């Protein structure tokens, strides 16, 4: 087969404060026309850096190439001018980025962002571009895309934002599509649809495809070849069926065997910690010249939950079901109606009417780990400042020496090197940033923690470490968790109780082990089947 892309002896290094860090070390690979290649490895292995090199999207001159060549259609991209690269980017080679929230422009609506690439490369009229945008959104399973064109990224769930990114990348029918963790934020049911869609489009358009992921199982049924990377090097490569049936390298074997395991911890000293009654979050739909309210989007509709000390409540459902909205409402980070009760010692606090000032003293007990670590970590603060920020507010009497020790001990708990204190979020991989976000939350030793997709960006092996860490912390401190996720495999290993949300309503709830063994609702059965590959 004729090679569309050929990488030869590529190395990538970074010069940070006059210190040279090597991210990719003399790797070579090729992608034939119409071929699908999977690049697999854990965070920091060099996968994304390799992909970004193809379109010269690294932060040059901080990043540089000590060696190597990248040929697209027999032309060395590394020697191309910026004008030549602009013609290739988004037209011949498109890329789906790992973190849609930071890749989408928060100031532009979905219509503008999807049609922009069409105007730039295809010179379509406004109407033609809009029709194409609707077609693309429908193609990637975006619900009601026609009526969502005027929405902005902050109005979309994580999975919906990811689908917009995929639609943008497919807009011009590229020769090569690079998908960097394209299903990280997607539900298990949509994940399978997107992967099948990419494979179908690849075959139909004779498009080459590179899928970058930390999960080997994702590439099993979609790629022709697989490359396994660790520490910037390729340790194994070959046909996909051979990699899965006869892995040779110990690292490949480790990746194939990694998956969330274990059961929730035993609950002790069970006491009420947090509850809601008829909790509602409604968003008005305004129409007409006077913007009169014509109806409501019921993001959370009369939801009742109870969380006890030492217990994990799992909240599952597809994107847009109201999972994250429920979590933010419980923390009083968005407006809601209905009861929210927090039990502090022996006192029951009805916090549903608490304003910012009244809530502030409770933030020490109520913490959250957000879904998007890059968006929630300040790019202007060092890791030491990010983790220590809460201590300065809630632990003002703590001596500087003790504060620094607590920060270092917390970094060790989430298995990060303690020499990263003076570095910044952009210097880390997605999984490393998520661990920093978890460290920031647990450093305050809260009583209640909302975990919003905390493992979605993590490698499978690291997922297990984080789950074990969360269990250990829960056992030691009798913590209560709300664990929000679309990954039911992770939820199963943590949750005592489970609620299934759909369109803002609870459609099934009860003991987690009962629901996983014998789900009553068809929707729940569909989620479980997709998560555990039950045919």
Coordinates of C-alpha atoms in Angstrom, one line a residue:
X1 CA 0.0 0.0 0.0
X2 CA 1.1 3.5 -0.7
X3 CA 2.1 5.4 2.4
X4 CA 0.2 8.6 3.1
X5 CA 2.2 9.5 6.2
X6 CA 5.7 8.4 7.1
X7 CA 7.6 9.3 10.3
X8 CA 11.3 8.5 10.4
X9 CA 13.5 8.7 13.5
X10 CA 11.4 11.4 15.1
X11 CA 12.6 12.9 18.4
X12 CA 10.8 15.7 20.3
X13 CA 12.4 17.6 23.2
X14 CA 11.4 20.6 25.3
X15 CA 13.6 23.3 26.6
X16 CA 12.1 24.5 29.9
X17 CA 14.2 26.9 32.0
X18 CA 17.3 25.7 30.1
X19 CA 16.6 22.1 31.0
X20 CA 16.1 19.7 28.2
X21 CA 13.3 17.1 28.5
X22 CA 13.0 14.4 25.9
X23 CA 9.4 13.4 25.2
X24 CA 9.8 11.3 22.0
X25 CA 12.9 9.3 21.2
X26 CA 13.7 8.2 17.6
X27 CA 10.4 6.7 16.6
X28 CA 9.5 5.6 13.1
X29 CA 6.0 4.6 11.8
X30 CA 4.0 4.8 8.6
X31 CA 0.3 5.0 7.8
X32 CA -0.9 3.7 4.4
X33 CA -3.8 5.2 2.5
X34 CA -7.0 3.9 3.9
X35 CA -5.3 2.3 6.9
X36 CA -6.2 2.7 10.6
X37 CA -3.4 2.9 13.1
X38 CA -3.7 2.8 16.9
X39 CA -1.1 4.5 19.1
X40 CA -1.5 3.2 22.6
X41 CA 0.3 4.1 25.9
X42 CA -0.2 5.6 29.3
X43 CA -0.1 9.4 30.0
X44 CA 3.3 10.9 29.3
X45 CA 4.3 8.1 26.9
X46 CA 4.6 10.5 24.0
X47 CA 1.5 9.7 22.0
X48 CA -0.1 13.2 21.8
X49 CA 3.3 14.9 21.3
X50 CA 3.9 12.6 18.3
X51 CA 0.5 13.5 16.9
X52 CA 0.9 17.2 17.4
X53 CA 4.3 17.0 15.6
X54 CA 2.5 15.9 12.4
X55 CA 0.8 19.3 12.1
X56 CA 3.6 21.2 13.8
X57 CA 1.2 22.3 16.6
X58 CA 3.8 22.0 19.4
X59 CA 4.8 25.2 21.3
X60 CA 7.9 26.0 19.2
X61 CA 10.6 27.0 19.9
X62 CA 10.2 25.6 23.4
X63 CA 9.6 22.3 21.6
X64 CA 12.2 21.2 19.0
X65 CA 13.1 18.2 17.0
X66 CA 16.7 16.9 17.6
X67 CA 16.1 14.4 14.8
X68 CA 13.5 13.1 12.4
X69 CA 11.4 13.7 9.3
X70 CA 7.6 13.6 8.8
X71 CA 6.4 13.0 5.3
X72 CA 2.9 13.7 4.1
X73 CA 2.4 12.8 0.4
X74 CA 6.2 12.6 0.2
X75 CA 6.6 16.2 1.4
X76 CA 8.5 16.9 4.7
X77 CA 6.1 18.7 6.9
X78 CA 8.8 19.8 9.3
X79 CA 10.3 21.9 6.5
X80 CA 7.0 23.3 5.4
X81 CA 6.2 27.0 5.6
X82 CA 3.3 28.3 7.8
X83 CA 1.3 29.1 4.7
X84 CA 1.7 25.6 3.4
X85 CA 0.7 24.1 6.8
X86 CA -2.4 26.2 6.9
X87 CA -3.6 24.6 3.7
X88 CA -3.0 21.2 5.1
X89 CA -4.5 21.7 8.6
X90 CA -8.2 21.0 8.7
X91 CA -8.4 20.2 5.0
X92 CA -6.0 17.3 4.2
X93 CA -5.2 16.4 7.8
X94 CA -7.7 17.0 10.6
X95 CA -7.3 16.4 14.3
X96 CA -9.8 15.7 17.2
X97 CA -8.2 17.0 20.4
X98 CA -8.4 15.3 23.8
X99 CA -10.0 18.2 25.7
X100 CA -12.9 19.7 23.9
X101 CA -13.6 22.4 26.5
X102 CA -10.3 24.0 26.0
X103 CA -10.3 23.4 22.2
X104 CA -13.7 25.0 21.5
X105 CA -13.8 28.8 21.6
X106 CA -16.1 29.9 24.5
X107 CA -17.0 33.2 22.7
X108 CA -18.4 31.5 19.6
X109 CA -21.5 29.5 19.1
X110 CA -21.6 26.0 17.6
X111 CA -22.7 27.3 14.2
X112 CA -19.6 29.5 13.9
X113 CA -17.2 26.9 15.1
X114 CA -18.4 24.1 12.8
X115 CA -18.8 26.3 9.7
X116 CA -15.5 28.2 10.1
X117 CA -13.5 25.4 8.6
X118 CA -16.0 25.1 5.7
X119 CA -15.7 28.8 4.9
X120 CA -11.9 28.6 5.0
X121 CA -11.4 25.6 2.8
X122 CA -14.6 25.1 0.8
X123 CA -15.9 28.6 0.2
X124 CA -19.5 27.6 0.9
X125 CA -22.3 30.0 1.2
X126 CA -23.9 30.7 4.6
X127 CA -26.8 28.4 3.9
X128 CA -24.7 25.6 2.4
X129 CA -22.3 25.7 5.4
X130 CA -25.3 25.7 7.9
X131 CA -26.8 22.7 6.2
X132 CA -23.5 20.9 6.2
X133 CA -23.1 21.7 9.9
X134 CA -26.5 20.2 10.7
X135 CA -25.6 17.1 8.6
X136 CA -22.3 16.7 10.5
X137 CA -23.9 17.1 13.9
X138 CA -26.5 14.5 13.0
X139 CA -23.7 12.2 11.8
X140 CA -21.9 12.2 15.1
X141 CA -25.1 11.5 17.1
X142 CA -25.6 15.1 18.4
X143 CA -29.2 15.3 19.6
X144 CA -31.3 18.0 18.0
X145 CA -28.3 19.6 16.3
X146 CA -30.4 21.9 14.1
X147 CA -31.9 23.7 17.2
X148 CA -28.5 23.8 19.1
X149 CA -26.5 25.7 16.5
X150 CA -26.8 28.9 18.6
X151 CA -25.6 27.2 21.8
X152 CA -22.2 28.0 23.3
X153 CA -19.7 25.4 24.6
X154 CA -20.6 26.1 28.2
X155 CA -24.2 25.1 27.5
X156 CA -23.1 21.6 26.4
X157 CA -22.2 18.5 28.4
X158 CA -18.7 17.0 28.1
X159 CA -19.9 14.3 25.6
X160 CA -21.7 16.9 23.5
X161 CA -18.6 19.1 23.3
X162 CA -16.6 16.1 22.1
X163 CA -19.1 15.4 19.4
X164 CA -18.9 19.0 18.1
X165 CA -15.1 18.5 17.9
X166 CA -15.5 15.4 15.9
X167 CA -18.0 17.1 13.5
X168 CA -15.5 19.9 12.9
X169 CA -12.7 17.5 12.2
X170 CA -14.8 15.6 9.6
X171 CA -16.1 18.7 7.9
X172 CA -13.8 18.6 4.9
X173 CA -13.5 14.9 4.4
X174 CA -9.7 14.8 5.2
X175 CA -7.2 12.3 3.9
X176 CA -5.9 11.7 7.4
X177 CA -7.9 12.0 10.6
X178 CA -5.9 12.0 13.9
X179 CA -8.1 11.3 16.8
X180 CA -6.5 12.0 20.2
X181 CA -8.6 10.2 22.8
X182 CA -11.8 10.8 20.8
X183 CA -14.1 8.9 23.1
X184 CA -12.7 10.0 26.5
X185 CA -15.8 12.1 27.4
X186 CA -18.4 10.0 25.7
X187 CA -20.9 7.6 27.1
X188 CA -20.3 3.9 26.6
X189 CA -23.2 3.7 24.2
X190 CA -22.1 6.7 22.2
X191 CA -18.5 5.5 22.3
X192 CA -19.3 2.4 20.3
X193 CA -21.3 4.5 17.8
X194 CA -18.5 7.0 17.3
X195 CA -15.8 4.3 16.8
X196 CA -18.1 2.5 14.3
X197 CA -18.7 5.9 12.6
X198 CA -15.0 6.6 12.3
X199 CA -14.4 3.2 10.9
X200 CA -17.3 3.5 8.4
X201 CA -16.2 6.9 7.3
X202 CA -12.6 5.7 6.9
X203 CA -13.7 2.9 4.7
X204 CA -16.2 5.0 2.7
X205 CA -13.8 7.9 2.1
X206 CA -10.6 5.8 1.9
X207 CA -9.4 8.0 4.7
X208 CA -6.4 7.1 6.8
X209 CA -7.0 7.1 10.6
X210 CA -4.7 7.5 13.6
X211 CA -6.4 6.8 17.0
X212 CA -4.5 7.7 20.1
X213 CA -5.7 6.2 23.3
X214 CA -4.7 4.9 26.7
X215 CA -7.2 2.1 26.4
X216 CA -6.1 -0.8 24.2
X217 CA -9.7 -2.2 24.1
X218 CA -10.8 0.9 22.1
X219 CA -8.6 0.1 19.1
X220 CA -9.3 -3.6 19.1
X221 CA -12.1 -3.6 16.5
X222 CA -11.2 -0.5 14.5
X223 CA -7.5 -0.5 13.7
X224 CA -5.4 -2.5 11.3
X225 CA -2.1 -1.9 13.2
X226 CA -1.2 -1.0 16.7
X227 CA 1.9 0.8 18.1
X228 CA 2.5 0.6 21.9
X229 CA 4.5 3.5 23.4
X230 CA 6.0 4.1 26.8
X231 CA 8.6 6.7 27.9
X232 CA 8.8 8.2 24.4
X233 CA 9.7 4.9 22.8
X234 CA 7.9 2.3 20.7
X235 CA 8.1 -1.0 22.6
X236 CA 5.9 -3.1 20.4
X237 CA 4.1 -2.8 17.0
X238 CA 2.3 -5.1 14.7
X239 CA -1.1 -6.1 13.3
X240 CA -3.9 -5.5 15.8
X241 CA -5.0 -9.1 16.0
X242 CA -1.5 -10.3 16.8
X243 CA -1.0 -7.6 19.5
X244 CA -4.2 -8.7 21.2
X245 CA -3.7 -12.5 20.8
X246 CA 0.1 -12.7 21.3
X247 CA 1.5 -9.7 23.1
X248 CA 5.2 -9.9 23.5
X249 CA 6.3 -6.9 25.6
X250 CA 5.5 -6.9 29.4
X251 CA 4.2 -3.4 29.1
X252 CA 1.7 -4.4 26.4
X253 CA 0.6 -7.3 28.6
X254 CA 0.1 -4.9 31.5
X255 CA -2.1 -2.6 29.4
X256 CA -4.3 -5.5 28.3
X257 CA -4.8 -6.8 31.8
X258 CA -5.6 -3.3 33.4
X259 CA -9.2 -2.7 34.3
X260 CA -11.1 -1.4 37.4
X261 CA -11.5 -4.2 39.9
X262 CA -12.6 -4.8 43.5
X263 CA -15.7 -3.9 45.5
X264 CA -16.8 -0.9 47.5
X265 CA -15.5 -0.6 51.1
X266 CA -17.6 -1.7 54.0
X267 CA -19.6 1.1 55.5
X268 CA -19.0 1.9 59.2
X269 CA -20.6 4.4 61.6
X270 CA -23.2 5.2 59.0
X271 CA -24.7 8.7 59.5
X272 CA -26.6 11.1 57.3
X273 CA -24.3 13.4 55.5
X274 CA -26.2 15.0 52.6
X275 CA -29.7 14.8 51.2
X276 CA -32.0 16.5 48.7
X277 CA -35.7 16.5 48.3
X278 CA -37.5 17.5 45.1
X279 CA -34.3 19.2 43.8
X280 CA -35.0 21.0 40.5
X281 CA -32.8 22.9 38.0
X282 CA -34.9 24.4 35.3
X283 CA -33.5 26.7 32.5
X284 CA -36.1 29.0 30.8
X285 CA -36.6 28.8 27.0
X286 CA -37.0 32.3 25.7
X287 CA -38.5 33.1 22.3
X288 CA -39.7 36.1 20.3
X289 CA -38.6 39.7 20.2
X290 CA -39.4 40.3 23.9
X291 CA -37.7 37.0 24.9
X292 CA -40.7 35.7 26.7
X293 CA -40.4 32.4 28.5
X294 CA -42.1 29.7 26.4
X295 CA -41.1 26.7 28.5
X296 CA -38.3 25.1 30.5
X297 CA -35.4 22.7 30.0
X298 CA -35.7 20.4 33.0
X299 CA -32.0 19.6 33.6
X300 CA -32.8 18.2 37.0
X301 CA -36.4 17.3 37.8
X302 CA -37.5 16.5 41.3
X303 CA -34.5 14.4 42.3
X304 CA -34.2 12.9 45.8
X305 CA -30.9 11.5 47.0
X306 CA -29.3 10.5 50.3
X307 CA -25.6 10.2 51.0
X308 CA -24.2 8.8 54.3
X309 CA -20.8 8.9 55.8
X310 CA -18.5 6.3 54.4
X311 CA -20.8 5.7 51.4
X312 CA -20.4 6.3 47.7
X313 CA -23.5 7.2 45.7
X314 CA -22.9 6.5 42.0
X315 CA -24.7 8.7 39.4
X316 CA -24.8 7.3 35.9
X317 CA -26.5 8.2 32.6
X318 CA -25.6 9.4 29.2
X319 CA -24.4 12.9 28.3
X320 CA -27.0 15.5 28.9
X321 CA -28.9 13.4 31.5
X322 CA -28.3 15.9 34.2
X323 CA -25.5 14.2 36.2
X324 CA -23.1 17.1 36.4
X325 CA -25.9 19.6 36.9
X326 CA -27.1 17.6 39.9
X327 CA -23.6 17.7 41.4
X328 CA -23.2 21.4 40.9
X329 CA -26.6 22.1 42.4
X330 CA -25.8 20.1 45.5
X331 CA -22.7 22.2 46.0
X332 CA -24.7 25.4 45.5
X333 CA -22.6 26.3 42.5
X334 CA -25.7 26.8 40.3
X335 CA -29.2 27.9 41.2
X336 CA -31.8 25.3 42.1
X337 CA -35.1 24.9 44.0
X338 CA -36.0 22.2 46.5
X339 CA -34.3 21.1 49.6
X340 CA -30.5 20.5 50.1
X341 CA -29.5 19.4 53.5
X342 CA -25.9 19.0 54.9
X343 CA -25.3 17.4 58.2
X344 CA -22.4 19.0 60.1
X345 CA -21.7 17.1 63.3
X346 CA -25.2 16.8 64.8
X347 CA -26.6 19.8 63.1
X348 CA -28.8 19.7 60.0
X349 CA -28.1 22.7 57.7
X350 CA -30.7 23.5 55.0
X351 CA -28.2 25.0 52.5
X352 CA -30.6 25.4 49.6
X353 CA -30.9 29.2 50.4
X354 CA -27.3 29.7 51.4
X355 CA -25.6 32.5 49.5
X356 CA -21.8 32.6 48.6
X357 CA -20.9 34.1 52.0
X358 CA -22.8 31.5 54.0
X359 CA -21.4 28.6 51.9
X360 CA -17.8 29.6 52.1
X361 CA -17.1 28.1 55.6
X362 CA -18.7 24.8 54.3
X363 CA -16.3 24.6 51.3
X364 CA -13.7 23.0 53.5
X365 CA -16.1 20.0 54.1
X366 CA -17.6 20.0 50.6
X367 CA -15.1 19.6 47.8
X368 CA -15.3 18.7 44.1
X369 CA -13.1 17.2 41.4
X370 CA -14.2 18.5 38.0
X371 CA -14.4 16.6 34.7
X372 CA -12.1 18.8 32.8
X373 CA -8.8 19.3 34.7
X374 CA -7.2 21.7 32.2
X375 CA -10.2 24.0 32.4
X376 CA -10.4 23.9 36.3
X377 CA -6.7 24.4 36.9
X378 CA -5.4 28.0 36.6
X379 CA -2.7 28.2 34.0
X380 CA -1.1 31.1 35.9
X381 CA -0.5 29.2 39.1
X382 CA 2.2 26.7 39.8
X383 CA 1.2 23.2 41.1
X384 CA 2.3 24.2 44.6
X385 CA 0.0 27.3 44.5
X386 CA -2.9 25.3 43.0
X387 CA -2.9 22.6 45.7
X388 CA -2.1 25.1 48.5
X389 CA -4.7 27.7 47.5
X390 CA -7.5 26.1 49.6
X391 CA -5.1 25.7 52.6
X392 CA -4.5 29.4 52.5
X393 CA -8.2 30.1 52.8
X394 CA -9.4 27.3 55.1
X395 CA -6.2 26.5 57.1
X396 CA -4.9 30.0 57.7
X397 CA -3.3 29.0 61.0
X398 CA -1.2 26.4 59.4
X399 CA 2.6 27.2 59.4
X400 CA 4.3 27.5 56.0
X401 CA 6.5 24.5 56.7
X402 CA 3.5 22.4 57.7
X403 CA 1.6 23.6 54.6
X404 CA 4.4 22.6 52.3
X405 CA 4.7 19.2 54.0
X406 CA 0.9 18.6 53.5
X407 CA 1.2 19.5 49.8
X408 CA 4.1 17.1 49.3
X409 CA 2.3 14.3 51.2
X410 CA -0.8 14.8 49.1
X411 CA 1.2 14.6 45.8
X412 CA 2.7 11.3 47.0
X413 CA -0.9 10.0 47.7
X414 CA -1.9 10.7 44.1
X415 CA 1.4 9.2 42.9
X416 CA 3.0 12.4 41.4
X417 CA 6.6 13.3 41.8
X418 CA 7.3 15.9 44.5
X419 CA 9.7 17.8 42.2
X420 CA 6.8 19.2 40.1
X421 CA 5.8 21.9 42.7
X422 CA 7.1 24.8 40.6
X423 CA 5.8 23.6 37.2
X424 CA 2.5 24.6 35.6
X425 CA -0.6 22.7 34.3
X426 CA 0.3 23.0 30.6
X427 CA 3.5 21.0 31.2
X428 CA 1.5 17.9 32.1
X429 CA -0.5 15.2 30.3
X430 CA -4.2 14.9 30.7
X431 CA -3.9 12.1 33.3
X432 CA -1.3 14.0 35.3
X433 CA -3.5 17.1 35.4
X434 CA -6.4 15.1 36.7
X435 CA -4.3 13.7 39.5
X436 CA -3.3 17.3 40.4
X437 CA -7.0 18.2 40.5
X438 CA -7.7 15.3 42.9
X439 CA -4.8 16.4 45.1
X440 CA -6.2 19.9 45.3
X441 CA -9.5 18.5 46.6
X442 CA -8.2 16.0 49.1
X443 CA -5.6 18.2 50.6
X444 CA -8.3 19.9 52.7
X445 CA -9.5 16.5 54.1
X446 CA -13.1 17.1 53.3
X447 CA -16.1 15.1 54.7
X448 CA -18.0 15.0 51.4
X449 CA -16.5 14.9 47.9
X450 CA -18.2 15.1 44.5
X451 CA -16.2 13.3 41.8
X452 CA -17.3 14.4 38.3
X453 CA -15.7 11.9 35.9
X454 CA -12.4 11.9 37.9
X455 CA -10.9 9.0 36.0
X456 CA -12.1 9.7 32.5
X457 CA -8.7 11.1 31.4
X458 CA -6.6 8.5 33.2
X459 CA -4.9 5.4 32.0
X460 CA -6.6 2.1 33.0
X461 CA -3.7 1.2 35.3
X462 CA -3.8 4.6 36.9
X463 CA -7.6 4.4 37.2
X464 CA -7.1 1.4 39.5
X465 CA -4.6 3.3 41.6
X466 CA -6.9 6.3 41.9
X467 CA -9.9 4.1 42.8
X468 CA -7.8 2.4 45.5
X469 CA -6.7 5.8 46.8
X470 CA -10.3 7.0 47.0
X471 CA -11.3 3.9 48.8
X472 CA -8.4 4.3 51.2
X473 CA -9.3 7.9 51.9
X474 CA -12.9 7.0 52.4
X475 CA -12.1 4.2 54.8
X476 CA -9.6 6.4 56.8
X477 CA -11.8 9.5 57.0
X478 CA -15.3 8.0 56.7
X479 CA -15.9 10.2 53.6
X480 CA -19.1 10.4 51.7
X481 CA -18.8 10.5 47.9
X482 CA -21.0 11.3 44.9
X483 CA -19.3 9.6 42.0
X484 CA -20.5 10.8 38.6
X485 CA -19.4 8.8 35.6
X486 CA -20.4 7.3 32.3
X487 CA -17.9 4.5 32.9
X488 CA -20.0 1.8 34.7
X489 CA -16.9 -0.4 35.2
X490 CA -15.4 2.2 37.5
X491 CA -18.7 2.9 39.2
X492 CA -19.2 -0.8 40.0
X493 CA -15.9 -0.9 42.0
X494 CA -16.8 2.1 44.1
X495 CA -20.5 2.6 44.5
X496 CA -22.7 1.3 47.3
X497 CA -25.9 2.9 46.0
X498 CA -26.7 3.8 42.4
X499 CA -29.1 6.2 40.6
X500 CA -29.6 6.2 36.9
X501 CA -30.5 9.5 35.3
X502 CA -32.2 10.2 32.0
X503 CA -33.5 13.6 30.9
X504 CA -33.1 15.0 34.4
X505 CA -35.2 12.3 36.1
X506 CA -34.2 9.3 38.2
X507 CA -35.4 6.2 36.3
X508 CA -33.9 3.6 38.5
X509 CA -32.2 3.6 41.9
X510 CA -31.1 1.2 44.6
X511 CA -28.2 -0.9 45.8
X512 CA -25.5 -0.8 43.2
X513 CA -24.8 -4.6 43.2
X514 CA -28.6 -5.3 42.7
X515 CA -28.8 -2.9 39.7
X516 CA -25.7 -4.3 38.0
X517 CA -26.9 -7.9 38.4
X518 CA -30.6 -7.3 37.7
X519 CA -31.4 -4.0 36.1
X520 CA -35.2 -3.4 35.8
X521 CA -35.3 -0.6 33.3
X522 CA -34.5 -1.1 29.6
X523 CA -32.3 2.1 29.6
X524 CA -30.2 0.8 32.5
X525 CA -29.9 -2.6 30.7
X526 CA -28.6 -0.8 27.6
X527 CA -26.0 1.1 29.6
X528 CA -24.7 -2.0 31.4
X529 CA -24.6 -4.0 28.2
X530 CA -22.5 -1.4 26.4
X531 CA -20.2 -1.0 29.4
X532 CA -19.4 -4.7 29.8
X533 CA -19.7 -5.7 26.2
X534 CA -22.7 -7.9 26.8
X535 CA -24.2 -9.0 23.6

